[in-house]
Amino acid sequence: MRETHFRTAARTLLAALATLGVLLLGIAPAASAATAAEGEAGSGETYVIGTDTTFAPFEFRQGGDLVGIDIDLMEAIAEDQGFEVEWRSLGFNAALQALDSNQVDGVIAGMSITEERQEVYDFSEPYFTGTVTLAVNEGDESEISDWEDLAGKQVVVKTGSISEEVATERQDEIGFEVTALDQTTTLVESVKSGNADALIDDYPVIAYGVQQGSGLVTVGEQVEAGDYGFAVNQGQNPELLEKFNTGLQELRASGEYDEILNEYLGAEDDGVDPSSFWGLIVTSLPSLLNGLGNTLLVTGISFVLAMVLGLAFGFMKIARNPVLRGIAITFISIFRGTPILVWAFFFYFGLPPLIGVPVNIWVAGVMTLTFNGAAYIAEIVRGAVQSVDPGQAEASRSLGLGHGKTMQKVVLPQAFKMMTPSLINQLVIMLKDSSLLLAIGFAELLYQAQQIYAANFRVTEVLLIAALLYFIAITALTQLANYVDRKVNR
């Protein structure tokens, strides 16, 4: 019961990019993800599977690991059928875009089988029958205990979902107002803040959130709302689809299928109360620290590369050669004049059809931050060099030093002292900009926080913990950079 707002547009864009690559560069479309994975593995069958990590209990992060009904089910089928799985946790829409561009071989993400989707994808046999439920704030169940009690109430649903269809069908009969919002987390926050009286959404998702201390309770009867299936591109990977169906039958026959469902939909008793704040810290900190590590690493790599490019383009912009100046001006104008998210999407989703091979998400993230940061560092370098008093260069040349020695001995030492504070600031900006990479599924700190609160709906508490980690990291990084500045430029 997932939204597909961007799928058609993204598929059209990627097809256009692939066609452009073929026409202009003579490049064949990207090889299948399975082919690339087999090449890396060297032996055996390895399939790259895309998923969404914001749809607990079907897929989510727990202790830094990707878990859930979909994950365990696919792993069990892979073991039964003798193939390997390489996971790409991208987010639902991003996973479908990756499937369209052949960066993954299939997608399992609590995806409803609909007629519209069957025109684009081939689906497995249904592995789960979904239901939608009504949920209200804990303590309000005496006022709203069934669907008939919604008369005159404000109800929120997820845009483009089966829950919206169910609400629309019952709206006129019962007489309640419906507001469509973008995601389940927003629905929960609307009810908790009092802006809505109730929500209608997928039962497994809401039930898991209740278990984790979301502050809601489910009421009324559940409404059957469709089947979930595993999807591959139409006409591609039929053997993978056959293995999935065969493995699913085997799991159901052996009872392992029911064991997987009961693990996530049954009562939880792991010794830690997930509804308490301490329980939230215990369960979420490993994932957040893992995200923080990825944030620092991608920022560090990108900053080093951005410094190299920024210095080069900064000197090129003040060069006497008009060709070099033109190249530098073009580069700086392009990357300063376009949003960083555009380049994140381009490098990860748009580039593979043009070059004929998948782009690793780390490569896409580093390229995005590097090129954007290099454009700003180039301007910092240019400004610092031109800020040095021209009279000093003239005096240096009058003493017999050439242009190169003048730059090396007189201008650049002063310029580097002036640009250091701006470079420190740019480093901090790049660290914060790394949070935008969550849009392509890069597992940095904010992405991990999003996965956690998407599962337990405790948005405020999770974001406060993430903000504290960002503050500690940025403060420590700034202090370290200032210490280096004092030692080097004293």
Coordinates of C-alpha atoms in Angstrom, one line a residue:
M1 CA 0.0 0.0 0.0
R2 CA 2.8 2.3 -0.9
E3 CA 2.7 5.6 -2.9
T4 CA 4.0 5.7 -6.4
H5 CA 3.8 9.4 -7.1
F6 CA 7.2 9.7 -8.6
R7 CA 7.6 6.3 -10.3
T8 CA 6.2 7.2 -13.7
A9 CA 8.0 10.5 -13.9
A10 CA 11.3 9.0 -12.7
R11 CA 11.0 6.1 -15.1
T12 CA 10.4 8.5 -18.0
L13 CA 13.4 10.6 -17.0
L14 CA 15.7 7.6 -16.8
A15 CA 14.5 6.3 -20.1
A16 CA 15.2 9.7 -21.7
L17 CA 18.7 9.8 -20.2
A18 CA 19.4 6.3 -21.4
T19 CA 18.3 7.2 -24.9
L20 CA 20.4 10.4 -24.8
G21 CA 23.4 8.3 -23.8
V22 CA 22.9 5.9 -26.7
L23 CA 22.4 8.6 -29.3
L24 CA 25.2 11.0 -28.2
L25 CA 27.8 8.6 -26.8
G26 CA 27.0 5.3 -28.4
I27 CA 26.7 3.7 -24.9
A28 CA 24.7 0.6 -24.3
P29 CA 22.2 0.6 -21.4
A30 CA 23.4 -0.4 -17.9
A31 CA 24.0 -4.1 -17.4
S32 CA 21.7 -5.8 -14.9
A33 CA 22.5 -5.6 -11.3
A34 CA 22.7 -9.4 -11.0
T35 CA 25.4 -9.5 -13.8
A36 CA 27.5 -6.9 -11.9
A37 CA 27.1 -8.7 -8.6
E38 CA 28.0 -12.0 -10.1
G39 CA 31.1 -10.4 -11.6
E40 CA 32.1 -9.1 -8.2
A41 CA 31.4 -12.3 -6.5
G42 CA 33.2 -14.4 -9.1
S43 CA 31.0 -17.5 -8.5
G44 CA 27.3 -18.4 -7.7
E45 CA 24.2 -16.3 -8.2
T46 CA 23.9 -13.0 -6.3
Y47 CA 20.8 -10.8 -6.8
V48 CA 20.7 -7.2 -5.8
I49 CA 17.4 -6.5 -4.0
G50 CA 16.1 -3.0 -3.3
T51 CA 13.9 -2.3 -0.2
D52 CA 12.6 0.5 2.0
T53 CA 13.8 0.8 5.5
T54 CA 10.9 3.0 6.6
F55 CA 8.1 0.5 6.7
A56 CA 8.4 -1.5 10.0
P57 CA 7.8 -4.3 10.7
F58 CA 8.4 -5.2 7.0
E59 CA 11.8 -3.5 6.8
F60 CA 13.6 -1.3 9.3
R61 CA 16.9 -0.8 11.2
Q62 CA 17.4 -2.5 14.5
G63 CA 20.8 -2.2 16.2
G64 CA 22.3 -1.0 13.0
D65 CA 21.1 -4.1 11.0
L66 CA 18.5 -4.3 8.4
V67 CA 15.7 -6.5 9.6
G68 CA 12.0 -7.1 9.2
I69 CA 9.4 -9.5 7.6
D70 CA 10.5 -8.8 4.0
I71 CA 14.2 -9.1 4.9
D72 CA 13.9 -12.3 6.8
L73 CA 11.5 -13.8 4.2
M74 CA 13.9 -13.0 1.3
E75 CA 16.9 -14.3 3.2
A76 CA 15.1 -17.6 4.0
I77 CA 14.0 -18.0 0.4
A78 CA 17.5 -17.3 -0.8
E79 CA 18.9 -20.0 1.5
D80 CA 16.2 -22.5 0.4
Q81 CA 16.8 -21.8 -3.3
G82 CA 20.6 -21.5 -3.2
F83 CA 21.3 -17.9 -4.1
E84 CA 22.8 -14.9 -2.4
V85 CA 21.1 -11.5 -1.7
E86 CA 22.9 -8.1 -1.8
W87 CA 20.6 -5.6 -0.1
R88 CA 20.1 -1.9 -1.2
S89 CA 18.0 -0.1 1.4
L90 CA 17.0 3.0 -0.6
G91 CA 13.6 4.1 0.4
F92 CA 10.4 3.0 -1.4
N93 CA 10.4 5.4 -4.3
A94 CA 14.2 5.3 -4.7
A95 CA 14.1 1.5 -4.8
L96 CA 11.6 1.6 -7.7
Q97 CA 13.8 4.2 -9.5
A98 CA 16.7 1.9 -9.0
L99 CA 14.7 -1.0 -10.4
D100 CA 13.7 1.1 -13.4
S101 CA 17.4 1.8 -14.1
N102 CA 18.5 -1.8 -13.5
Q103 CA 20.6 -1.0 -10.5
V104 CA 18.7 -3.7 -8.6
D105 CA 17.2 -6.9 -9.8
G106 CA 14.0 -6.8 -7.7
V107 CA 12.2 -4.9 -5.0
I108 CA 10.5 -6.2 -1.9
A109 CA 9.1 -3.4 0.2
G110 CA 5.6 -4.1 1.4
M111 CA 4.5 -3.3 -2.2
S112 CA 0.8 -3.8 -3.0
I113 CA 0.0 -5.6 -6.2
T114 CA -2.1 -3.2 -8.3
E115 CA -3.2 -3.2 -11.9
E116 CA -1.2 0.0 -12.5
R117 CA 2.0 -1.6 -11.2
Q118 CA 1.4 -4.8 -13.1
E119 CA 1.7 -2.8 -16.3
V120 CA 5.3 -2.0 -15.4
Y121 CA 6.5 -4.9 -13.2
D122 CA 6.1 -8.7 -12.9
F123 CA 5.0 -9.8 -9.5
S124 CA 5.4 -12.9 -7.4
E125 CA 2.6 -14.8 -5.7
P126 CA 1.3 -12.7 -2.8
Y127 CA 3.3 -13.2 0.4
F128 CA 1.2 -11.2 2.7
T129 CA -2.4 -9.9 2.7
G130 CA -2.6 -6.4 4.1
T131 CA -5.3 -4.8 6.2
V132 CA -5.9 -1.2 7.2
T133 CA -7.0 -0.1 10.7
L134 CA -8.3 2.9 12.6
A135 CA -6.0 4.4 15.3
V136 CA -6.5 7.1 17.9
N137 CA -4.6 8.7 20.7
E138 CA -4.3 6.5 23.8
G139 CA -7.2 7.5 26.1
D140 CA -9.5 8.6 23.2
E141 CA -10.7 5.1 22.6
S142 CA -13.8 5.7 24.8
E143 CA -14.8 8.5 22.4
I144 CA -13.8 6.7 19.1
S145 CA -14.1 2.9 19.4
D146 CA -15.4 2.0 15.9
W147 CA -15.8 3.4 12.4
E148 CA -19.3 4.8 13.2
D149 CA -17.8 7.1 15.9
L150 CA -16.0 9.0 13.2
A151 CA -19.1 11.1 12.4
G152 CA -18.0 14.7 12.4
K153 CA -14.4 13.9 13.1
Q154 CA -11.2 14.8 11.2
V155 CA -9.4 11.8 9.8
V156 CA -5.9 11.7 8.1
V157 CA -4.8 9.1 5.6
K158 CA -1.7 8.5 3.4
T159 CA -1.8 10.0 0.0
G160 CA -2.3 7.6 -2.9
S161 CA -2.6 4.6 -0.5
I162 CA -5.3 1.9 -0.1
S163 CA -6.2 3.6 3.2
E164 CA -7.2 6.7 1.3
E165 CA -9.5 4.6 -0.9
V166 CA -11.1 3.0 2.1
A167 CA -11.6 6.4 3.7
T168 CA -13.1 7.8 0.6
E169 CA -15.5 4.9 0.3
R170 CA -16.8 5.3 3.9
Q171 CA -16.6 9.1 4.1
D172 CA -20.1 10.0 2.8
E173 CA -21.8 7.1 4.6
I174 CA -20.4 8.0 8.0
G175 CA -19.8 11.7 7.6
F176 CA -16.2 12.6 8.5
E177 CA -13.5 14.9 7.0
V178 CA -10.5 13.4 5.2
T179 CA -7.1 15.0 4.9
A180 CA -4.4 13.2 2.8
L181 CA -0.8 13.5 4.0
D182 CA 2.5 12.2 2.6
Q183 CA 3.7 9.5 5.1
T184 CA 2.7 7.5 8.1
T185 CA 4.9 9.5 10.5
T186 CA 3.0 12.6 9.5
L187 CA -0.3 10.9 10.1
V188 CA 0.8 9.9 13.6
E189 CA 2.1 13.3 14.5
S190 CA -1.1 14.9 13.3
V191 CA -3.2 12.7 15.7
K192 CA -0.8 13.1 18.6
S193 CA -0.8 16.9 18.2
G194 CA -4.6 17.1 18.1
N195 CA -4.8 18.3 14.5
A196 CA -6.7 15.2 13.6
D197 CA -9.0 12.9 15.6
A198 CA -7.9 9.6 14.0
L199 CA -5.9 8.0 11.3
I200 CA -6.4 5.1 8.8
D201 CA -3.3 3.2 7.7
D202 CA -1.7 -0.3 7.4
Y203 CA -2.4 -2.4 10.4
P204 CA 1.0 -4.1 10.8
V205 CA 2.8 -0.7 10.6
I206 CA 0.5 1.0 13.2
A207 CA 0.5 -2.1 15.5
Y208 CA 4.3 -2.2 15.5
G209 CA 4.4 1.5 16.3
V210 CA 2.0 1.0 19.2
Q211 CA 4.3 -1.8 20.5
Q212 CA 7.2 0.7 20.4
G213 CA 5.4 3.4 22.4
S214 CA 3.9 5.6 19.7
G215 CA 1.1 6.7 22.0
L216 CA -1.7 5.4 19.8
V217 CA -4.1 2.5 20.0
T218 CA -5.9 0.7 17.3
V219 CA -9.7 0.5 17.4
G220 CA -12.5 -0.9 15.3
E221 CA -12.5 -3.7 12.7
Q222 CA -9.7 -4.2 10.3
V223 CA -10.4 -3.8 6.6
E224 CA -8.8 -6.2 4.0
A225 CA -6.9 -4.0 1.6
G226 CA -4.8 -6.1 -0.9
D227 CA -1.8 -8.3 -1.3
Y228 CA 1.9 -7.6 -1.1
G229 CA 4.3 -9.0 -3.7
F230 CA 7.9 -9.1 -4.8
A231 CA 8.5 -7.2 -8.0
V232 CA 11.0 -7.4 -10.9
N233 CA 11.0 -5.5 -14.2
Q234 CA 8.6 -6.8 -16.7
G235 CA 10.2 -9.6 -18.8
Q236 CA 13.4 -9.6 -16.8
N237 CA 14.7 -12.0 -14.2
P238 CA 12.0 -14.7 -14.6
E239 CA 14.2 -17.2 -12.9
L240 CA 14.4 -15.0 -9.8
L241 CA 10.6 -14.7 -9.7
E242 CA 10.3 -18.5 -10.0
K243 CA 12.8 -19.1 -7.2
F244 CA 10.9 -16.7 -5.0
N245 CA 7.5 -18.4 -5.6
T246 CA 9.0 -21.9 -5.1
G247 CA 10.8 -20.8 -1.9
L248 CA 7.7 -19.1 -0.6
Q249 CA 5.7 -22.4 -1.0
E250 CA 8.5 -24.3 0.8
L251 CA 8.5 -21.8 3.7
R252 CA 4.8 -22.0 4.1
A253 CA 4.9 -25.8 4.0
S254 CA 7.6 -26.0 6.6
G255 CA 6.1 -23.5 9.0
E256 CA 9.0 -21.1 8.8
Y257 CA 6.8 -18.5 7.1
D258 CA 4.6 -18.3 10.2
E259 CA 7.6 -18.2 12.5
I260 CA 8.9 -15.1 10.6
L261 CA 5.5 -13.3 10.9
N262 CA 5.2 -14.2 14.6
E263 CA 8.6 -12.8 15.3
Y264 CA 7.5 -9.3 14.3
L265 CA 3.8 -9.3 14.7
G266 CA 3.7 -11.2 18.0
A267 CA 4.3 -9.9 21.5
E268 CA 7.8 -8.6 22.1
D269 CA 9.7 -9.5 25.2
D270 CA 13.4 -8.7 25.0
G271 CA 14.0 -7.4 28.5
V272 CA 14.0 -3.7 27.4
D273 CA 10.8 -1.6 27.4
P274 CA 10.9 0.1 24.0
S275 CA 8.3 2.6 25.0
S276 CA 10.6 4.2 27.6
F277 CA 13.1 6.9 26.8
W278 CA 16.0 4.7 28.0
G279 CA 14.6 1.8 25.9
L280 CA 14.6 4.2 22.9
I281 CA 18.2 5.1 23.5
V282 CA 19.3 1.5 23.9
T283 CA 17.6 0.4 20.7
S284 CA 18.4 3.4 18.5
L285 CA 21.9 4.4 19.5
P286 CA 23.8 1.6 17.6
S287 CA 22.0 2.7 14.3
L288 CA 22.6 6.4 15.0
L289 CA 26.3 5.9 15.8
N290 CA 26.7 3.8 12.6
G291 CA 25.0 6.7 10.7
L292 CA 27.3 9.2 12.4
G293 CA 30.3 7.2 11.3
N294 CA 29.2 7.2 7.7
T295 CA 28.5 10.9 7.9
L296 CA 32.0 11.7 9.2
L297 CA 33.6 9.4 6.7
V298 CA 31.8 10.6 3.6
T299 CA 32.4 14.2 4.7
G300 CA 36.1 13.7 5.3
I301 CA 36.7 12.0 1.9
S302 CA 34.6 14.6 0.1
F303 CA 36.4 17.5 1.8
V304 CA 39.9 16.2 0.9
L305 CA 38.8 15.8 -2.8
A306 CA 37.0 19.1 -2.8
M307 CA 40.1 20.9 -1.5
V308 CA 42.2 19.5 -4.4
L309 CA 39.6 20.5 -7.0
G310 CA 38.8 23.8 -5.3
L311 CA 42.4 24.8 -5.2
A312 CA 42.8 23.9 -8.9
F313 CA 39.7 25.7 -10.1
G314 CA 40.5 28.7 -7.7
F315 CA 43.9 29.2 -9.3
M316 CA 42.4 28.6 -12.8
K317 CA 39.9 31.4 -12.2
I318 CA 42.7 34.0 -11.5
A319 CA 44.9 32.6 -14.3
R320 CA 46.0 34.8 -17.2
N321 CA 44.9 32.1 -19.7
P322 CA 41.3 32.8 -20.8
V323 CA 40.6 29.1 -21.5
L324 CA 41.5 28.1 -18.0
R325 CA 39.4 31.0 -16.6
G326 CA 36.5 30.0 -18.7
I327 CA 36.6 26.3 -17.6
A328 CA 36.8 27.4 -13.9
I329 CA 33.9 29.9 -14.3
T330 CA 31.8 27.3 -16.0
F331 CA 32.4 24.7 -13.3
I332 CA 31.8 27.1 -10.4
S333 CA 28.7 28.5 -12.0
I334 CA 27.1 25.1 -12.6
F335 CA 27.7 23.6 -9.2
R336 CA 26.9 26.8 -7.2
G337 CA 23.9 27.6 -9.4
T338 CA 22.1 24.2 -9.0
P339 CA 20.7 22.4 -5.9
I340 CA 22.8 19.7 -4.4
L341 CA 19.9 17.3 -4.4
V342 CA 19.8 17.5 -8.2
W343 CA 23.3 16.2 -8.4
A344 CA 22.7 13.5 -5.8
F345 CA 19.8 12.1 -7.9
F346 CA 21.8 12.6 -11.2
F347 CA 24.9 10.8 -10.0
Y348 CA 23.0 7.9 -8.5
F349 CA 20.0 7.4 -10.8
G350 CA 20.8 9.4 -14.0
L351 CA 24.4 8.6 -14.6
P352 CA 24.2 4.7 -14.8
P353 CA 22.2 4.7 -18.0
L354 CA 24.7 7.0 -19.6
I355 CA 27.9 5.2 -18.7
G356 CA 26.5 1.7 -18.8
V357 CA 27.4 0.5 -15.3
P358 CA 25.8 1.0 -11.8
V359 CA 27.1 3.7 -9.6
N360 CA 27.9 2.8 -6.0
I361 CA 26.0 4.9 -3.5
W362 CA 29.2 5.9 -1.8
V363 CA 30.7 7.1 -5.1
A364 CA 27.5 9.0 -5.8
G365 CA 27.5 10.6 -2.4
V366 CA 31.2 11.6 -2.5
M367 CA 30.8 13.0 -6.0
T368 CA 27.9 15.1 -5.0
L369 CA 29.6 16.6 -1.9
T370 CA 32.9 16.9 -3.6
F371 CA 31.8 18.9 -6.7
N372 CA 29.5 21.1 -4.7
G373 CA 32.1 21.8 -2.1
A374 CA 34.8 22.4 -4.7
A375 CA 32.8 25.1 -6.3
Y376 CA 32.6 27.0 -3.1
I377 CA 36.2 26.3 -2.1
A378 CA 37.4 27.6 -5.5
E379 CA 35.7 31.0 -4.7
I380 CA 37.3 31.0 -1.2
V381 CA 40.7 30.5 -2.8
R382 CA 40.1 33.1 -5.4
G383 CA 38.9 35.7 -2.8
A384 CA 41.8 35.0 -0.5
V385 CA 44.5 35.3 -3.2
Q386 CA 43.0 38.5 -4.5
S387 CA 42.8 39.9 -1.0
V388 CA 46.5 40.0 -0.5
D389 CA 47.8 43.6 -1.0
P390 CA 49.0 43.8 -4.7
G391 CA 51.8 46.1 -3.5
Q392 CA 53.5 43.1 -1.8
A393 CA 53.6 41.2 -5.1
E394 CA 55.0 44.3 -6.9
A395 CA 57.6 44.7 -4.1
S396 CA 58.6 41.0 -4.4
R397 CA 59.0 41.3 -8.2
S398 CA 61.1 44.4 -7.8
L399 CA 63.5 42.4 -5.7
G400 CA 64.0 40.0 -8.6
L401 CA 61.5 37.2 -7.7
G402 CA 59.5 35.8 -10.6
H403 CA 55.7 35.3 -10.7
G404 CA 55.9 31.7 -9.4
K405 CA 58.3 32.5 -6.5
T406 CA 56.2 35.6 -5.6
M407 CA 53.0 33.4 -5.4
Q408 CA 54.9 30.7 -3.5
K409 CA 56.8 32.8 -1.0
V410 CA 54.7 36.0 -0.6
V411 CA 51.1 35.7 -1.7
L412 CA 50.0 32.2 -0.9
P413 CA 51.2 32.0 2.7
Q414 CA 49.1 35.1 3.5
A415 CA 46.2 33.8 1.4
F416 CA 46.1 30.5 3.2
K417 CA 45.9 32.3 6.6
M418 CA 43.0 34.3 5.4
M419 CA 41.1 31.4 3.9
T420 CA 41.5 29.0 6.8
P421 CA 38.4 30.2 8.7
S422 CA 36.3 30.0 5.6
L423 CA 37.5 26.5 4.9
I424 CA 36.6 25.4 8.4
N425 CA 33.2 26.8 7.8
Q426 CA 32.9 25.0 4.5
L427 CA 33.8 21.7 6.2
V428 CA 31.0 22.2 8.7
I429 CA 28.6 23.1 5.8
M430 CA 29.6 19.9 4.0
L431 CA 29.0 17.8 7.1
K432 CA 25.5 19.2 7.4
D433 CA 24.9 18.9 3.6
S434 CA 25.7 15.2 3.9
S435 CA 22.2 14.8 5.4
L436 CA 20.7 15.5 2.0
L437 CA 22.1 12.2 0.8
L438 CA 19.3 10.4 2.7
A439 CA 17.2 11.2 -0.4
I440 CA 19.2 8.5 -2.4
G441 CA 19.3 6.1 0.5
F442 CA 22.8 6.8 1.9
A443 CA 22.9 5.6 5.5
E444 CA 24.1 8.7 7.2
L445 CA 23.0 10.0 10.6
L446 CA 19.7 11.7 9.6
Y447 CA 18.8 8.7 7.4
Q448 CA 19.2 6.4 10.3
A449 CA 17.1 8.7 12.5
Q450 CA 14.4 8.7 9.9
Q451 CA 14.3 4.9 9.8
I452 CA 14.0 4.7 13.5
Y453 CA 11.1 7.2 13.9
A454 CA 9.4 5.8 10.9
A455 CA 9.2 2.5 12.8
N456 CA 8.2 3.8 16.3
F457 CA 6.7 7.2 15.4
R458 CA 8.6 9.0 18.2
V459 CA 9.8 11.8 16.0
T460 CA 10.6 14.4 18.6
E461 CA 12.7 12.2 20.8
V462 CA 14.6 10.6 18.0
L463 CA 15.4 13.9 16.2
L464 CA 16.6 15.4 19.5
I465 CA 19.0 12.5 20.0
A466 CA 20.2 12.9 16.4
A467 CA 20.5 16.7 16.8
L468 CA 22.6 16.2 19.9
L469 CA 25.0 13.8 18.0
Y470 CA 25.3 16.4 15.2
F471 CA 26.1 19.1 17.7
I472 CA 28.7 17.0 19.4
A473 CA 30.3 16.0 16.1
I474 CA 30.3 19.5 14.6
T475 CA 31.6 21.1 17.8
A476 CA 34.4 18.6 18.1
L477 CA 35.3 19.0 14.5
T478 CA 35.3 22.8 14.7
Q479 CA 37.5 22.7 17.8
L480 CA 40.0 20.4 16.1
A481 CA 40.1 22.5 13.0
N482 CA 40.7 25.7 15.0
Y483 CA 43.5 23.9 17.0
V484 CA 45.2 23.0 13.7
D485 CA 44.7 26.5 12.4
R486 CA 46.4 28.0 15.5
K487 CA 49.3 25.5 15.2
V488 CA 49.8 26.0 11.5
N489 CA 49.2 29.7 11.1
R490 CA 50.6 31.2 14.3

